[in-house]
Tab-separated table of C-alpha atoms in Angstrom:
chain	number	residue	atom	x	y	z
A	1	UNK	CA	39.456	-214.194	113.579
A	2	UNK	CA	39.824	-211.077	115.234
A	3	UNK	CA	39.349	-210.541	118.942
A	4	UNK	CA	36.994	-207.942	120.501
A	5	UNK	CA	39.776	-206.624	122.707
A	6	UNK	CA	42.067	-206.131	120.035
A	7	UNK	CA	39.834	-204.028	118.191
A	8	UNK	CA	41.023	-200.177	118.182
A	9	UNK	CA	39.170	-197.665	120.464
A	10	UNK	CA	38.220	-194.555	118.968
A	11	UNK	CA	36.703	-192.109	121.219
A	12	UNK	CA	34.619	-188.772	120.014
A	13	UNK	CA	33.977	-190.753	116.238
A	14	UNK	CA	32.610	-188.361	113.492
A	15	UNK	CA	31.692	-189.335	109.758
A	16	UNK	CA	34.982	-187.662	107.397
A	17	UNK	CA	33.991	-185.878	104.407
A	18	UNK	CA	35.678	-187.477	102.089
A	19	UNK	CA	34.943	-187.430	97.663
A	20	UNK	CA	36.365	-189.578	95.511
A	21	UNK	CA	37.099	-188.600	92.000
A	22	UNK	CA	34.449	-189.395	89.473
A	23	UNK	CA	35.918	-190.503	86.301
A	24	UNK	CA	32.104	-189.864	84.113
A	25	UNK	CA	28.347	-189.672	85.096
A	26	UNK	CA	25.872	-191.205	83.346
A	27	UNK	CA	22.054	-190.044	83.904
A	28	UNK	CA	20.439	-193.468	83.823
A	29	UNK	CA	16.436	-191.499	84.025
A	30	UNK	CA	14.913	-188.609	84.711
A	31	UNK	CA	12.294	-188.629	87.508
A	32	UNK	CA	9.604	-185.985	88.444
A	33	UNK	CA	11.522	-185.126	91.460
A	34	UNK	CA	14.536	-186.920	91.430
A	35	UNK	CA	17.249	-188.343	89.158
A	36	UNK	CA	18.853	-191.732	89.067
A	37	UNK	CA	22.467	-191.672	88.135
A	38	UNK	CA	25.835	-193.645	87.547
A	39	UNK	CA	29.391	-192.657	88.246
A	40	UNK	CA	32.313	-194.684	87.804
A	41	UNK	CA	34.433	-193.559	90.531
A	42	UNK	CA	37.826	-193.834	91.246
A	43	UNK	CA	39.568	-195.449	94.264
A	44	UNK	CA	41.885	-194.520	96.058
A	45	UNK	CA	44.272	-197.005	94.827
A	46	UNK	CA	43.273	-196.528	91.141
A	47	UNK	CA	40.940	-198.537	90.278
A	48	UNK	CA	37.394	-197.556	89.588
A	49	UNK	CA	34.161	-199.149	90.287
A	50	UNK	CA	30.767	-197.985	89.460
A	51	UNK	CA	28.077	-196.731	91.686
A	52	UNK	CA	24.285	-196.244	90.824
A	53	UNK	CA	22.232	-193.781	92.885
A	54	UNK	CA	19.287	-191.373	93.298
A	55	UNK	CA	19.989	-187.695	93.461
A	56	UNK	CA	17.419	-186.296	96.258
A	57	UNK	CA	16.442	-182.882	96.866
A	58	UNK	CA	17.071	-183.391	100.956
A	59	UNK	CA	14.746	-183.048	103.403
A	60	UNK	CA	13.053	-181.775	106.635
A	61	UNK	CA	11.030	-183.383	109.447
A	62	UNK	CA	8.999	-182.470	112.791
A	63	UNK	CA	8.986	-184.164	115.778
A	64	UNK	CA	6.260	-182.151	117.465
A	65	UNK	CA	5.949	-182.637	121.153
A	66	UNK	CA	2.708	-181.034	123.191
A	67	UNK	CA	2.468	-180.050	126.907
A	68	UNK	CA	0.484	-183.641	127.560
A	69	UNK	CA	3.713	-185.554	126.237
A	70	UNK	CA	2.111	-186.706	122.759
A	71	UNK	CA	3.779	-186.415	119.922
A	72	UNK	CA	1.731	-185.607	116.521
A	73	UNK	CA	2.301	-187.642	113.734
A	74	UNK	CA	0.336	-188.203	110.162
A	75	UNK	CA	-0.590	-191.470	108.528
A	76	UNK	CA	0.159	-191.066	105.099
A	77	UNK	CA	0.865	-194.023	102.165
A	78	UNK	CA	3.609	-194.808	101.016
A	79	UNK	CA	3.291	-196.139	97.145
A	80	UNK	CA	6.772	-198.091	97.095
A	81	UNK	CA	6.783	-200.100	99.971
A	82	UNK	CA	2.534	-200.424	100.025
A	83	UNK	CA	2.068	-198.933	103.657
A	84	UNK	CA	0.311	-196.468	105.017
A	85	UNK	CA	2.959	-195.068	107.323
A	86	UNK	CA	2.995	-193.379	110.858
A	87	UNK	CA	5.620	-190.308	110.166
A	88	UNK	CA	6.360	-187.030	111.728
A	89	UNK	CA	5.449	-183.837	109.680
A	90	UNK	CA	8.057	-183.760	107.130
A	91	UNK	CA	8.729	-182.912	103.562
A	92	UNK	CA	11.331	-182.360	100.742
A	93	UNK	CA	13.765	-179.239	100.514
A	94	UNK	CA	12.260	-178.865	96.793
A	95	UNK	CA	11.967	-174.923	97.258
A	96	UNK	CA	14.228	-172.858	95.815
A	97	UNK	CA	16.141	-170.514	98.530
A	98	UNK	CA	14.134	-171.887	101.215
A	99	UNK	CA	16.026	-172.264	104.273
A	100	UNK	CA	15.749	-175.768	105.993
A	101	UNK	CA	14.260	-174.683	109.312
A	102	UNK	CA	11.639	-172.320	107.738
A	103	UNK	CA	10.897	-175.453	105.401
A	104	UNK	CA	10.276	-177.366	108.747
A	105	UNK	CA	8.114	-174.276	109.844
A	106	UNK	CA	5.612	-174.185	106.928
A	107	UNK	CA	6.061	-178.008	106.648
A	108	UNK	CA	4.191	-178.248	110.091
A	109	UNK	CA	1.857	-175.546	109.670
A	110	UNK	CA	0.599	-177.560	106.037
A	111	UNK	CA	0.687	-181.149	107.313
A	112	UNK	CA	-0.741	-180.814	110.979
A	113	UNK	CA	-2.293	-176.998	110.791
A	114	UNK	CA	0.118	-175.772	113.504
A	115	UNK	CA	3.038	-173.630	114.476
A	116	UNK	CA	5.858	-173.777	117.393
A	117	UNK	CA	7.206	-171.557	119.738
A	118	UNK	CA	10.546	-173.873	120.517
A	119	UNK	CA	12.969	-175.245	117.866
A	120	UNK	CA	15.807	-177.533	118.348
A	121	UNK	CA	17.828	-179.713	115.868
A	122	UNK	CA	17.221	-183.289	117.273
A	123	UNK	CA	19.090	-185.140	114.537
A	124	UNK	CA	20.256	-185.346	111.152
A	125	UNK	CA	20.107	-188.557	109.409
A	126	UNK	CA	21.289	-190.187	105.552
A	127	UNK	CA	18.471	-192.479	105.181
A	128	UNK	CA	20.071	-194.645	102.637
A	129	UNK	CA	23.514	-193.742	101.712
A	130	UNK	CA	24.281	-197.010	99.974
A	131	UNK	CA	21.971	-195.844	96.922
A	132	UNK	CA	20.248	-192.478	97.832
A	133	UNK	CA	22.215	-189.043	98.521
A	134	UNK	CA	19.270	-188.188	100.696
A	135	UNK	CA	19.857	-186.220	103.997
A	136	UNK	CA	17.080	-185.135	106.253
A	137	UNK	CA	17.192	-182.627	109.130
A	138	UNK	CA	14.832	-183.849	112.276
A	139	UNK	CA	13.699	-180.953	114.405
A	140	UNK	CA	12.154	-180.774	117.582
A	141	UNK	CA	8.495	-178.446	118.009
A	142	UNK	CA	7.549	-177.519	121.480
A	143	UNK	CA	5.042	-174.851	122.568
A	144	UNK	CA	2.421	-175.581	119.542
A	145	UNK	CA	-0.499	-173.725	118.577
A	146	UNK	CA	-2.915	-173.873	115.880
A	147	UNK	CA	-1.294	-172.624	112.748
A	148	UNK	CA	-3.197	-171.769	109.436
A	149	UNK	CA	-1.445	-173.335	105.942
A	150	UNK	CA	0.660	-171.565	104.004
A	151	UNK	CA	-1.125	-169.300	101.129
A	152	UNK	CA	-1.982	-171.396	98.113
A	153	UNK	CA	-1.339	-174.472	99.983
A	154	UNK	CA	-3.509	-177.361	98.818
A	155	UNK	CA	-3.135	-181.022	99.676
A	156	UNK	CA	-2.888	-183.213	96.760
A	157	UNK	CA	-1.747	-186.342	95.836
A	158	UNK	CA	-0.966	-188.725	99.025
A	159	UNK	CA	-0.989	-185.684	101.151
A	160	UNK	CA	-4.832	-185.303	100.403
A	161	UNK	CA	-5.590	-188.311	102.466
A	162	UNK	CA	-3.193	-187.749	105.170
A	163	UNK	CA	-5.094	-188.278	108.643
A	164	UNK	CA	-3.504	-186.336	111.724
A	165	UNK	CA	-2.802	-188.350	114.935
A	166	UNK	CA	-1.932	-187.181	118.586
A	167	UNK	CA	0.178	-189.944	119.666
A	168	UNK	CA	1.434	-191.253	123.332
A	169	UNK	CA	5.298	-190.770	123.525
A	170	UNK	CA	6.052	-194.330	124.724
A	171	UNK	CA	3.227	-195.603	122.625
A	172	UNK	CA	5.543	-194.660	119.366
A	173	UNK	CA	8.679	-195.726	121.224
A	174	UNK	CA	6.865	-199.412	122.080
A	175	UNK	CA	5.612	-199.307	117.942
A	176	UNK	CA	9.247	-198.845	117.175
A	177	UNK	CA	10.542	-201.236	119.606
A	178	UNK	CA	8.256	-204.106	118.066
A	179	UNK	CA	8.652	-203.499	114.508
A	180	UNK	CA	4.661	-201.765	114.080
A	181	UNK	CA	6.534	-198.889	113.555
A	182	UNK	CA	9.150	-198.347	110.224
A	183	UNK	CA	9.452	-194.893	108.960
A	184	UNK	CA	12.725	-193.612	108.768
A	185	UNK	CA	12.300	-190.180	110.157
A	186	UNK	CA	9.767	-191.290	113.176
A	187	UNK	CA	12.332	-194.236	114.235
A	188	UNK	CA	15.416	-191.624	114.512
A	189	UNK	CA	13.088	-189.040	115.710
A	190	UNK	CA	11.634	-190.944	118.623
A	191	UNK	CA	14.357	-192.369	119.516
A	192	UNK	CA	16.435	-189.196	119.221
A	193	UNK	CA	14.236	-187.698	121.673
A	194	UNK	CA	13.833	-190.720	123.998
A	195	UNK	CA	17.827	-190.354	124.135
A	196	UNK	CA	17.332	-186.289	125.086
A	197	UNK	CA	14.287	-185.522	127.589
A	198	UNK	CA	14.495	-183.787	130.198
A	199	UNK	CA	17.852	-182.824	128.393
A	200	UNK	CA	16.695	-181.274	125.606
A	201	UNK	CA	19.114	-177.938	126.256
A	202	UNK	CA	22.118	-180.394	124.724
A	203	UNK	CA	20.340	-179.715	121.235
A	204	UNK	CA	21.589	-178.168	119.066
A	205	UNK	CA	20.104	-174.735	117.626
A	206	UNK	CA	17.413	-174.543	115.029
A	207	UNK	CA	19.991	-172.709	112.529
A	208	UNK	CA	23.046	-175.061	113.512
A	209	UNK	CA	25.727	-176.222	110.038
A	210	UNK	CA	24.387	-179.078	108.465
A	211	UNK	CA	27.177	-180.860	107.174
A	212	UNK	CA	25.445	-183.309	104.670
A	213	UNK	CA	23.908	-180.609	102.812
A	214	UNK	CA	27.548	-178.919	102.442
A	215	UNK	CA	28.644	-182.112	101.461
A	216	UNK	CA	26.111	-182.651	99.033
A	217	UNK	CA	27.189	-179.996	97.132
A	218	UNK	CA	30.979	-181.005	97.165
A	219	UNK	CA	29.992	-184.747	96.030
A	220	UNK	CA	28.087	-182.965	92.903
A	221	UNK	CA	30.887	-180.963	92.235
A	222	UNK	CA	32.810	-183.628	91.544
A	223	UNK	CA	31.317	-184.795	88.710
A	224	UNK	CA	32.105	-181.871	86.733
A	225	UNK	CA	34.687	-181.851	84.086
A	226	UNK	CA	37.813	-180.308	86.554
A	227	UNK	CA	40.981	-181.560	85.412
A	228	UNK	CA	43.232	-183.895	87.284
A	229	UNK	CA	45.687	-186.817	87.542
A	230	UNK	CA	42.755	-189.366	86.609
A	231	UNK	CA	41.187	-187.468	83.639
A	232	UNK	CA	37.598	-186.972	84.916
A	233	UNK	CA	35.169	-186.301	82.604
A	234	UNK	CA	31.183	-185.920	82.733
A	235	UNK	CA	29.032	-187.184	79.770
């Protein structure tokens, strides 16, 4: 039994990058967007233990805030979990070169047919880093006006029967608050900016490091057959 008070202090905390050697990878399927895969890693004491995950492209999100204090939002469903969720703007980093915050950009202009004057980074978020590499960048959209879509955009799928909401700030902050409300990327992105207005100069800038996507790349890397003290190998 350990006592509160005896529990260490740690001021200032930030997540470590950190990989652990990956002894072989496994590619368990082959999805239209993502992959689902299996490395047997190695501890740091030796041993090694296997780990089953998707591999996700990484994604972007808009919290989009208008001079009335209402945030837009889509309804869109959600086939896994059989909801039709309340979510900000958002979308997958599936383009190739595309840089995150112009992602966000054309991400708003498709979903909600508009376009921002102010950008912040409100917060980046792993949405399931037990089982999912996933990472996705929440931004903050201020001064909007009416945006056409992208050239040779055309909703399909899901997207086709998105409807567009203008939502009360403390209307999605009382959703979240009560459990109406469950997407990922709206509950960090409300409450994100519940945490930062009338603050909002704190952000930081739309073009700030993102460190999960750096790590991403490092945490691939290590799959790849690089020789050392463990003998990791890829099949």
């Amino acid at each position: 039994m350990t006592e509160p008070s005896r529990i260490p202090v740690r001021t200032q905390p930030a997540d470590t990058p950190e990989v652990w050697a990956v002894k072989s990878r496994r590619v368990l399927g082959e999805g239209r967007l993502f992959d689902y895969l299996s490395d047997e890693v190695v501890t740091p004491s030796g041993d090694t233990m296997r780990r089953d995950f998707v591999d996700h492209t990484g994604a972007v999100g808009v919290i989009a805030v208008d001079d009335d204090e209402h945030i837009i939002v889509v309804a869109q469903y959600r086939h896994p979990v059989g909801f039709r969720l309340i979510e900000p703007p958002a979308g997958l980093l599936d383009a190739e070169g595309e840089e995150p915050l112009a992602a966000a950009k054309r991400e708003l202009a498709e979903e909600a047919g508009l376009a921002a004057e102010h950008w912040r980074v409100l917060v980046d978020v792993l949405t399931t880093p037990g089982g999912v590499n996933e990472s996705i960048r929440i931004y903050l959209a201020r001064g909007l006006s009416a945006a056409e879509a992208p050239d040779g955009f055309e909703a399909e799928g899901e997207e086709a029967h998105m409807e567009v909401l203008r939502v009360p700030f403390q209307d999605l902050l009382d959703g979240i608050l009560t459990g109406k409300l469950q997407s990922p990327s709206l509950v960090a992105g409300v409450l994100a900016y519940a945490a930062v207005r009338g603050r909002e100069d704190m952000l930081r800038a739309p073009d700030a490091p993102w460190p999960a996507r750096t790590q991403l790349e490092r945490t691939r890397a290590a799959a790849d057959p690089i020789p050392d003290a463990h003998g990791c190998t890829r099949d």
